[in-house]
């Protein structure tokens, strides 16, 4: 497993969250976009809320199962969702909450995760590197042969 695989799943989390943002006005996020961002961030941070949404969506269940498999344990799963939350916030702000632009960015991320990674801010790059290294070197994410999943 590489950090790019981790990032692909993080992008999948975001793109399958059925995010619904109203377009922002000139100069930043409008009130509806700000509220939608807040609610989505709550969802990504709160496992109980997230599980309710996941329970209602076959696609979200599939993505959550992939994240769980990738993470190897609940702590890392929450760390992946937490990082997705940070990246999502940046994505909303850099696209001024424009849902079409956000979808374009996420589609490009699936096709070119390395390019998407390179576009992250330094804080999120560092967090992704640290999380990837932690997961890769964790005994709970290694196969019986000792190599990462």
Tab-separated table of N, CA and C in Angstrom:
chain	number	residue	atom	x	y	z
A	1	UNK	N	0.845	-1.177	0.000
A	1	UNK	CA	0.000	0.000	0.000
A	1	UNK	C	0.890	1.239	0.000
A	2	UNK	N	0.514	2.218	-0.758
A	2	UNK	CA	1.284	3.454	-0.794
A	2	UNK	C	0.442	4.598	-0.276
A	3	UNK	N	1.097	5.734	-0.070
A	3	UNK	CA	0.330	6.899	0.381
A	3	UNK	C	-0.671	7.316	-0.676
A	4	UNK	N	-0.415	6.986	-1.941
A	4	UNK	CA	-1.371	7.349	-2.992
A	4	UNK	C	-2.651	6.545	-2.829
A	5	UNK	N	-2.527	5.273	-2.453
A	5	UNK	CA	-3.727	4.476	-2.203
A	5	UNK	C	-4.533	5.068	-1.056
A	6	UNK	N	-3.846	5.488	-0.007
A	6	UNK	CA	-4.529	6.117	1.112
A	6	UNK	C	-5.263	7.359	0.637
A	7	UNK	N	-4.611	8.141	-0.194
A	7	UNK	CA	-5.246	9.359	-0.659
A	7	UNK	C	-6.434	9.065	-1.569
A	8	UNK	N	-6.353	8.053	-2.378
A	8	UNK	CA	-7.489	7.686	-3.228
A	8	UNK	C	-8.708	7.405	-2.354
A	9	UNK	N	-8.508	6.673	-1.263
A	9	UNK	CA	-9.634	6.390	-0.383
A	9	UNK	C	-10.143	7.646	0.301
A	10	UNK	N	-9.252	8.534	0.666
A	10	UNK	CA	-9.698	9.796	1.259
A	10	UNK	C	-10.535	10.582	0.255
A	11	UNK	N	-10.105	10.585	-1.001
A	11	UNK	CA	-10.883	11.268	-2.042
A	11	UNK	C	-12.229	10.583	-2.236
A	12	UNK	N	-12.235	9.256	-2.159
A	12	UNK	CA	-13.499	8.532	-2.272
A	12	UNK	C	-14.450	8.886	-1.137
A	13	UNK	N	-13.906	9.026	0.053
A	13	UNK	CA	-14.738	9.412	1.187
A	13	UNK	C	-15.436	10.726	0.880
A	14	UNK	N	-14.647	11.673	0.411
A	14	UNK	CA	-15.212	12.989	0.122
A	14	UNK	C	-16.224	12.931	-1.007
A	15	UNK	N	-15.877	12.231	-2.071
A	15	UNK	CA	-16.754	12.244	-3.243
A	15	UNK	C	-18.019	11.428	-3.032
A	16	UNK	N	-17.998	10.503	-2.086
A	16	UNK	CA	-19.189	9.689	-1.855
A	16	UNK	C	-20.010	10.191	-0.681
A	17	UNK	N	-19.646	11.321	-0.136
A	17	UNK	CA	-20.370	11.865	1.011
A	17	UNK	C	-21.672	12.524	0.600
A	18	UNK	N	-21.962	12.552	-0.695
A	18	UNK	CA	-23.173	13.187	-1.207
A	18	UNK	C	-23.263	14.620	-0.715
A	19	UNK	N	-22.147	15.311	-0.856
A	19	UNK	CA	-22.032	16.686	-0.403
A	19	UNK	C	-22.900	17.576	-1.271
A	20	UNK	N	-23.658	18.414	-0.637
A	20	UNK	CA	-24.531	19.327	-1.356
A	20	UNK	C	-24.259	20.739	-0.884
A	21	UNK	N	-23.514	21.471	-1.678
A	21	UNK	CA	-23.203	22.848	-1.330
A	21	UNK	C	-23.851	23.790	-2.312
A	22	UNK	N	-24.382	24.862	-1.796
A	22	UNK	CA	-24.886	25.918	-2.668
A	22	UNK	C	-23.693	26.693	-3.188
A	23	UNK	N	-23.750	27.161	-4.435
A	23	UNK	CA	-22.640	27.940	-4.954
A	23	UNK	C	-22.397	29.178	-4.107
A	24	UNK	N	-21.145	29.533	-3.967
A	24	UNK	CA	-20.779	30.703	-3.175
A	24	UNK	C	-20.872	31.963	-4.008
A	25	UNK	N	-21.039	33.039	-3.319
A	25	UNK	CA	-21.039	34.328	-3.994
A	25	UNK	C	-19.624	34.816	-4.212
A	26	UNK	N	-19.503	35.969	-4.807
A	26	UNK	CA	-18.189	36.557	-5.032
A	26	UNK	C	-17.485	36.766	-3.693
A	27	UNK	N	-16.190	36.465	-3.666
A	27	UNK	CA	-15.393	36.767	-2.487
A	27	UNK	C	-15.428	35.729	-1.389
A	28	UNK	N	-15.957	34.572	-1.624
A	28	UNK	CA	-15.904	33.539	-0.607
A	28	UNK	C	-17.203	32.786	-0.461
A	29	UNK	N	-17.289	32.057	0.642
A	29	UNK	CA	-18.442	31.200	0.882
A	29	UNK	C	-19.650	32.020	1.311
A	30	UNK	N	-20.798	31.664	0.762
A	30	UNK	CA	-22.034	32.293	1.226
A	30	UNK	C	-22.519	31.545	2.468
A	31	UNK	N	-23.604	32.010	3.047
A	31	UNK	CA	-24.107	31.426	4.294
A	31	UNK	C	-24.485	29.957	4.126
A	32	UNK	N	-25.127	29.616	3.018
A	32	UNK	CA	-25.536	28.221	2.793
A	32	UNK	C	-24.317	27.318	2.656
A	33	UNK	N	-23.291	27.781	1.949
A	33	UNK	CA	-22.072	26.985	1.784
A	33	UNK	C	-21.347	26.822	3.108
A	34	UNK	N	-21.312	27.887	3.882
A	34	UNK	CA	-20.657	27.818	5.184
A	34	UNK	C	-21.369	26.819	6.089
A	35	UNK	N	-22.689	26.845	6.075
A	35	UNK	CA	-23.466	25.903	6.886
A	35	UNK	C	-23.259	24.467	6.397
A	36	UNK	N	-23.258	24.263	5.086
A	36	UNK	CA	-23.046	22.922	4.532
A	36	UNK	C	-21.653	22.406	4.879
A	37	UNK	N	-20.656	23.287	4.818
A	37	UNK	CA	-19.298	22.901	5.199
A	37	UNK	C	-19.277	22.466	6.659
A	38	UNK	N	-19.885	23.252	7.513
A	38	UNK	CA	-19.922	22.933	8.939
A	38	UNK	C	-20.580	21.574	9.183
A	39	UNK	N	-21.712	21.330	8.545
A	39	UNK	CA	-22.432	20.064	8.732
A	39	UNK	C	-21.626	18.879	8.204
A	40	UNK	N	-20.965	19.068	7.063
A	40	UNK	CA	-20.146	17.988	6.504
A	40	UNK	C	-18.957	17.706	7.404
A	41	UNK	N	-18.350	18.758	7.937
A	41	UNK	CA	-17.226	18.554	8.848
A	41	UNK	C	-17.674	17.816	10.107
A	42	UNK	N	-18.848	18.160	10.618
A	42	UNK	CA	-19.380	17.435	11.776
A	42	UNK	C	-19.548	15.956	11.443
A	43	UNK	N	-20.063	15.689	10.262
A	43	UNK	CA	-20.291	14.315	9.825
A	43	UNK	C	-18.974	13.544	9.735
A	44	UNK	N	-17.948	14.164	9.185
A	44	UNK	CA	-16.658	13.496	9.052
A	44	UNK	C	-15.987	13.289	10.408
A	45	UNK	N	-16.248	14.175	11.359
A	45	UNK	CA	-15.619	14.084	12.682
A	45	UNK	C	-16.357	13.164	13.649
A	46	UNK	N	-17.649	13.023	13.488
A	46	UNK	CA	-18.467	12.312	14.469
A	46	UNK	C	-18.865	10.930	13.948
A	47	UNK	N	-18.244	9.871	14.484
A	47	UNK	CA	-18.540	8.520	13.998
A	47	UNK	C	-20.018	8.144	14.112
A	48	UNK	N	-20.689	8.601	15.150
A	48	UNK	CA	-22.101	8.254	15.324
A	48	UNK	C	-22.947	8.856	14.201
A	49	UNK	N	-22.755	10.138	13.924
A	49	UNK	CA	-23.483	10.781	12.822
A	49	UNK	C	-23.130	10.127	11.494
A	50	UNK	N	-21.836	9.886	11.305
A	50	UNK	CA	-21.360	9.294	10.053
A	50	UNK	C	-21.976	7.919	9.844
A	51	UNK	N	-22.045	7.118	10.903
A	51	UNK	CA	-22.603	5.771	10.780
A	51	UNK	C	-24.075	5.791	10.404
A	52	UNK	N	-24.811	6.795	10.866
A	52	UNK	CA	-26.217	6.925	10.465
A	52	UNK	C	-26.324	7.140	8.959
A	53	UNK	N	-25.481	8.023	8.429
A	53	UNK	CA	-25.497	8.299	6.989
A	53	UNK	C	-25.020	7.075	6.216
A	54	UNK	N	-23.974	6.440	6.705
A	54	UNK	CA	-23.437	5.251	6.039
A	54	UNK	C	-24.498	4.154	5.981
A	55	UNK	N	-25.270	4.009	7.040
A	55	UNK	CA	-26.309	2.988	7.083
A	55	UNK	C	-27.384	3.171	6.029
A	56	UNK	N	-27.540	4.394	5.545
A	56	UNK	CA	-28.578	4.700	4.554
A	56	UNK	C	-28.090	4.652	3.111
A	57	UNK	N	-26.813	4.363	2.893
A	57	UNK	CA	-26.261	4.435	1.540
A	57	UNK	C	-25.342	3.254	1.257
A	58	UNK	N	-25.691	2.472	0.254
A	58	UNK	CA	-24.847	1.331	-0.129
A	58	UNK	C	-23.465	1.807	-0.570
A	59	UNK	N	-23.416	2.922	-1.294
A	59	UNK	CA	-22.129	3.454	-1.749
A	59	UNK	C	-21.270	3.880	-0.558
A	60	UNK	N	-21.878	4.560	0.398
A	60	UNK	CA	-21.135	4.989	1.584
A	60	UNK	C	-20.667	3.781	2.395
A	61	UNK	N	-21.480	2.723	2.447
A	61	UNK	CA	-21.084	1.502	3.152
A	61	UNK	C	-19.858	0.879	2.496
A	62	UNK	N	-19.838	0.875	1.167
A	62	UNK	CA	-18.705	0.317	0.440
A	62	UNK	C	-17.435	1.123	0.730
A	63	UNK	N	-17.544	2.435	0.670
A	63	UNK	CA	-16.380	3.287	0.916
A	63	UNK	C	-15.906	3.123	2.355
A	64	UNK	N	-16.834	3.110	3.299
A	64	UNK	CA	-16.461	2.958	4.701
A	64	UNK	C	-15.766	1.618	4.935
A	65	UNK	N	-16.247	0.567	4.294
A	65	UNK	CA	-15.603	-0.746	4.425
A	65	UNK	C	-14.188	-0.710	3.857
A	66	UNK	N	-13.997	0.002	2.751
A	66	UNK	CA	-12.660	0.125	2.174
A	66	UNK	C	-11.735	0.901	3.107
A	67	UNK	N	-12.255	1.963	3.688
A	67	UNK	CA	-11.454	2.753	4.624
A	67	UNK	C	-11.091	1.902	5.834
A	68	UNK	N	-12.057	1.170	6.339
A	68	UNK	CA	-11.818	0.303	7.492
A	68	UNK	C	-10.754	-0.748	7.179
A	69	UNK	N	-10.841	-1.339	6.005
A	69	UNK	CA	-9.862	-2.339	5.589
A	69	UNK	C	-8.477	-1.719	5.441
A	70	UNK	N	-8.426	-0.566	4.844
A	70	UNK	CA	-7.160	0.133	4.652
A	70	UNK	C	-6.552	0.540	5.987
A	71	UNK	N	-7.380	1.044	6.882
A	71	UNK	CA	-6.894	1.564	8.156
A	71	UNK	C	-6.356	0.455	9.057
A	72	UNK	N	-7.032	-0.667	9.081
A	72	UNK	CA	-6.571	-1.772	9.907
A	72	UNK	C	-7.042	-1.727	11.342
A	73	UNK	N	-7.455	-0.572	11.821
A	73	UNK	CA	-8.006	-0.467	13.172
A	73	UNK	C	-8.834	0.809	13.283
A	74	UNK	N	-9.707	0.881	14.276
A	74	UNK	CA	-10.612	2.033	14.390
A	74	UNK	C	-9.896	3.375	14.560
A	75	UNK	N	-8.771	3.369	15.248
A	75	UNK	CA	-8.030	4.617	15.462
A	75	UNK	C	-7.553	5.200	14.130
A	76	UNK	N	-7.008	4.377	13.272
A	76	UNK	CA	-6.522	4.864	11.980
A	76	UNK	C	-7.683	5.235	11.063
A	77	UNK	N	-8.782	4.501	11.187
A	77	UNK	CA	-9.971	4.845	10.403
A	77	UNK	C	-10.420	6.262	10.745
A	78	UNK	N	-10.478	6.570	12.027
A	78	UNK	CA	-10.874	7.921	12.436
A	78	UNK	C	-9.849	8.953	11.979
A	79	UNK	N	-8.583	8.583	11.967
A	79	UNK	CA	-7.544	9.502	11.497
A	79	UNK	C	-7.719	9.802	10.008
A	80	UNK	N	-8.118	8.795	9.227
A	80	UNK	CA	-8.365	9.014	7.798
A	80	UNK	C	-9.538	9.970	7.616
A	81	UNK	N	-10.612	9.742	8.359
A	81	UNK	CA	-11.759	10.648	8.265
A	81	UNK	C	-11.384	12.056	8.732
A	82	UNK	N	-10.579	12.153	9.755
A	82	UNK	CA	-10.161	13.459	10.264
A	82	UNK	C	-9.349	14.220	9.218
A	83	UNK	N	-8.429	13.524	8.572
A	83	UNK	CA	-7.642	14.169	7.519
A	83	UNK	C	-8.532	14.546	6.343
A	84	UNK	N	-9.474	13.697	6.011
A	84	UNK	CA	-10.421	14.026	4.939
A	84	UNK	C	-11.184	15.300	5.276
A	85	UNK	N	-11.516	15.462	6.528
A	85	UNK	CA	-12.202	16.660	6.991
A	85	UNK	C	-11.357	17.908	6.730
A	86	UNK	N	-10.079	17.839	7.063
A	86	UNK	CA	-9.183	18.986	6.855
A	86	UNK	C	-9.043	19.314	5.372
A	87	UNK	N	-8.850	18.285	4.575
A	87	UNK	CA	-8.678	18.488	3.136
A	87	UNK	C	-9.975	19.005	2.525
A	88	UNK	N	-11.102	18.475	2.986
A	88	UNK	CA	-12.390	18.932	2.477
A	88	UNK	C	-12.585	20.417	2.747
A	89	UNK	N	-12.235	20.849	3.928
A	89	UNK	CA	-12.365	22.266	4.264
A	89	UNK	C	-11.550	23.120	3.300
A	90	UNK	N	-10.320	22.713	3.050
A	90	UNK	CA	-9.484	23.446	2.089
A	90	UNK	C	-10.091	23.417	0.697
A	91	UNK	N	-10.621	22.265	0.299
A	91	UNK	CA	-11.231	22.132	-1.023
A	91	UNK	C	-12.407	23.091	-1.178
A	92	UNK	N	-13.243	23.153	-0.170
A	92	UNK	CA	-14.394	24.058	-0.222
A	92	UNK	C	-13.926	25.500	-0.365
A	93	UNK	N	-12.929	25.870	0.412
A	93	UNK	CA	-12.457	27.257	0.364
A	93	UNK	C	-11.751	27.583	-0.949
A	94	UNK	N	-10.962	26.659	-1.472
A	94	UNK	CA	-10.244	26.956	-2.720
A	94	UNK	C	-11.159	26.988	-3.932
A	95	UNK	N	-12.310	26.339	-3.831
A	95	UNK	CA	-13.275	26.359	-4.940
A	95	UNK	C	-14.430	27.318	-4.662
A	96	UNK	N	-14.308	28.096	-3.593
A	96	UNK	CA	-15.380	29.004	-3.160
A	96	UNK	C	-16.711	28.276	-2.996
A	97	UNK	N	-16.653	27.004	-2.624
A	97	UNK	CA	-17.866	26.234	-2.385
A	97	UNK	C	-18.610	25.821	-3.633
A	98	UNK	N	-17.987	25.977	-4.790
A	98	UNK	CA	-18.640	25.629	-6.053
A	98	UNK	C	-18.672	24.106	-6.196
A	99	UNK	N	-19.861	23.489	-6.131
A	99	UNK	CA	-19.929	22.028	-6.157
A	99	UNK	C	-19.410	21.414	-7.448
A	100	UNK	N	-19.605	22.095	-8.575
A	100	UNK	CA	-19.098	21.557	-9.844
A	100	UNK	C	-17.572	21.539	-9.841
A	101	UNK	N	-16.962	22.608	-9.338
A	101	UNK	CA	-15.496	22.656	-9.268
A	101	UNK	C	-14.966	21.606	-8.293
A	102	UNK	N	-15.667	21.424	-7.181
A	102	UNK	CA	-15.235	20.415	-6.218
A	102	UNK	C	-15.267	19.026	-6.841
A	103	UNK	N	-16.329	18.718	-7.577
A	103	UNK	CA	-16.424	17.411	-8.241
A	103	UNK	C	-15.297	17.232	-9.250
A	104	UNK	N	-14.984	18.278	-10.001
A	104	UNK	CA	-13.885	18.197	-10.970
A	104	UNK	C	-12.570	17.883	-10.264
A	105	UNK	N	-12.311	18.577	-9.160
A	105	UNK	CA	-11.074	18.347	-8.410
A	105	UNK	C	-11.027	16.910	-7.902
A	106	UNK	N	-12.139	16.413	-7.374
A	106	UNK	CA	-12.165	15.051	-6.842
A	106	UNK	C	-12.022	14.002	-7.937
A	107	UNK	N	-12.604	14.258	-9.096
A	107	UNK	CA	-12.439	13.325	-10.219
A	107	UNK	C	-10.977	13.293	-10.659
A	108	UNK	N	-10.346	14.459	-10.716
A	108	UNK	CA	-8.914	14.496	-11.062
A	108	UNK	C	-8.093	13.777	-9.997
A	109	UNK	N	-8.494	13.888	-8.732
A	109	UNK	CA	-7.771	13.218	-7.648
A	109	UNK	C	-7.808	11.707	-7.820
A	110	UNK	N	-8.938	11.186	-8.253
A	110	UNK	CA	-9.044	9.744	-8.484
A	110	UNK	C	-8.150	9.305	-9.635
A	111	UNK	N	-8.063	10.137	-10.667
A	111	UNK	CA	-7.250	9.811	-11.839
A	111	UNK	C	-5.767	10.060	-11.594
A	112	UNK	N	-5.446	11.069	-10.798
A	112	UNK	CA	-4.061	11.452	-10.568
A	112	UNK	C	-3.868	11.820	-9.098
A	113	UNK	N	-3.842	10.817	-8.213
A	113	UNK	CA	-3.708	11.130	-6.791
A	113	UNK	C	-2.408	11.848	-6.455
A	114	UNK	N	-1.343	11.547	-7.187
A	114	UNK	CA	-0.077	12.227	-6.910
A	114	UNK	C	-0.200	13.719	-7.206
A	115	UNK	N	-0.842	14.057	-8.306
A	115	UNK	CA	-1.046	15.466	-8.638
A	115	UNK	C	-1.901	16.163	-7.600
A	116	UNK	N	-2.922	15.475	-7.120
A	116	UNK	CA	-3.772	16.050	-6.082
A	116	UNK	C	-2.974	16.258	-4.802
A	117	UNK	N	-2.177	15.258	-4.449
A	117	UNK	CA	-1.321	15.363	-3.263
A	117	UNK	C	-0.416	16.584	-3.372
A	118	UNK	N	0.165	16.780	-4.531
A	118	UNK	CA	1.077	17.911	-4.713
A	118	UNK	C	0.367	19.251	-4.564
A	119	UNK	N	-0.941	19.272	-4.769
A	119	UNK	CA	-1.708	20.498	-4.611
A	119	UNK	C	-2.172	20.771	-3.187
A	120	UNK	N	-1.927	19.830	-2.285
A	120	UNK	CA	-2.327	20.032	-0.889
A	120	UNK	C	-1.458	21.091	-0.231
A	121	UNK	N	-1.997	21.720	0.797
A	121	UNK	CA	-1.161	22.645	1.557
A	121	UNK	C	-0.145	21.828	2.359
A	122	UNK	N	0.887	22.490	2.823
A	122	UNK	CA	1.989	21.782	3.494
A	122	UNK	C	1.527	21.048	4.750
A	123	UNK	N	0.607	21.635	5.487
A	123	UNK	CA	0.097	20.995	6.708
A	123	UNK	C	-0.567	19.663	6.374
A	124	UNK	N	-1.399	19.647	5.346
A	124	UNK	CA	-2.095	18.412	4.984
A	124	UNK	C	-1.165	17.404	4.329
A	125	UNK	N	-0.177	17.878	3.570
A	125	UNK	CA	0.818	16.949	3.015
A	125	UNK	C	1.540	16.226	4.147
A	126	UNK	N	1.971	16.999	5.127
A	126	UNK	CA	2.702	16.407	6.250
A	126	UNK	C	1.814	15.426	7.008
A	127	UNK	N	0.569	15.818	7.252
A	127	UNK	CA	-0.358	14.933	7.967
A	127	UNK	C	-0.589	13.642	7.190
A	128	UNK	N	-0.730	13.746	5.870
A	128	UNK	CA	-0.930	12.557	5.044
A	128	UNK	C	0.303	11.661	5.067
A	129	UNK	N	1.480	12.260	4.960
A	129	UNK	CA	2.711	11.472	5.006
A	129	UNK	C	2.829	10.731	6.334
A	130	UNK	N	2.564	11.446	7.426
A	130	UNK	CA	2.671	10.825	8.746
A	130	UNK	C	1.646	9.708	8.926
A	131	UNK	N	0.417	9.970	8.518
A	131	UNK	CA	-0.625	8.950	8.647
A	131	UNK	C	-0.305	7.737	7.777
A	132	UNK	N	0.119	7.981	6.556
A	132	UNK	CA	0.476	6.873	5.660
A	132	UNK	C	1.592	6.029	6.249
A	133	UNK	N	2.633	6.687	6.738
A	133	UNK	CA	3.754	5.951	7.325
A	133	UNK	C	3.318	5.168	8.559
A	134	UNK	N	2.476	5.765	9.365
A	134	UNK	CA	1.981	5.079	10.556
A	134	UNK	C	1.195	3.833	10.171
A	135	UNK	N	0.292	3.983	9.217
A	135	UNK	CA	-0.530	2.844	8.799
A	135	UNK	C	0.324	1.777	8.126
A	136	UNK	N	1.208	2.195	7.246
A	136	UNK	CA	2.052	1.242	6.523
A	136	UNK	C	2.910	0.423	7.483
A	137	UNK	N	3.421	1.054	8.531
A	137	UNK	CA	4.331	0.371	9.449
A	137	UNK	C	3.635	-0.219	10.672
A	138	UNK	N	2.331	-0.155	10.703
A	138	UNK	CA	1.586	-0.712	11.827
A	138	UNK	C	1.453	-2.223	11.677
A	139	UNK	N	1.627	-2.961	12.760
A	139	UNK	CA	1.453	-4.416	12.683
A	139	UNK	C	0.034	-4.816	12.272
A	140	UNK	N	-0.946	-3.962	12.531
A	140	UNK	CA	-2.325	-4.307	12.186
A	140	UNK	C	-2.611	-4.148	10.705
A	141	UNK	N	-1.686	-3.550	9.949
A	141	UNK	CA	-1.913	-3.368	8.516
A	141	UNK	C	-0.917	-4.158	7.687
A	142	UNK	N	-0.313	-5.174	8.273
A	142	UNK	CA	0.619	-6.015	7.527
A	142	UNK	C	0.016	-7.394	7.343
A	143	UNK	N	0.307	-7.962	6.206
A	143	UNK	CA	-0.161	-9.324	5.953
A	143	UNK	C	0.729	-10.300	6.710
A	144	UNK	N	0.384	-11.572	6.636
A	144	UNK	CA	1.186	-12.581	7.324
A	144	UNK	C	2.610	-12.626	6.811
A	145	UNK	N	2.842	-12.218	5.580
A	145	UNK	CA	4.194	-12.233	5.028
A	145	UNK	C	5.018	-11.061	5.532
A	146	UNK	N	4.360	-10.102	6.230
A	146	UNK	CA	5.093	-8.967	6.761
A	146	UNK	C	5.093	-7.761	5.856
A	147	UNK	N	4.550	-7.893	4.665
A	147	UNK	CA	4.524	-6.739	3.767
A	147	UNK	C	3.213	-5.991	3.949
A	148	UNK	N	3.222	-4.682	3.693
A	148	UNK	CA	1.988	-3.916	3.848
A	148	UNK	C	0.908	-4.422	2.916
A	149	UNK	N	-0.343	-4.242	3.341
A	149	UNK	CA	-1.481	-4.610	2.497
A	149	UNK	C	-1.502	-3.769	1.266
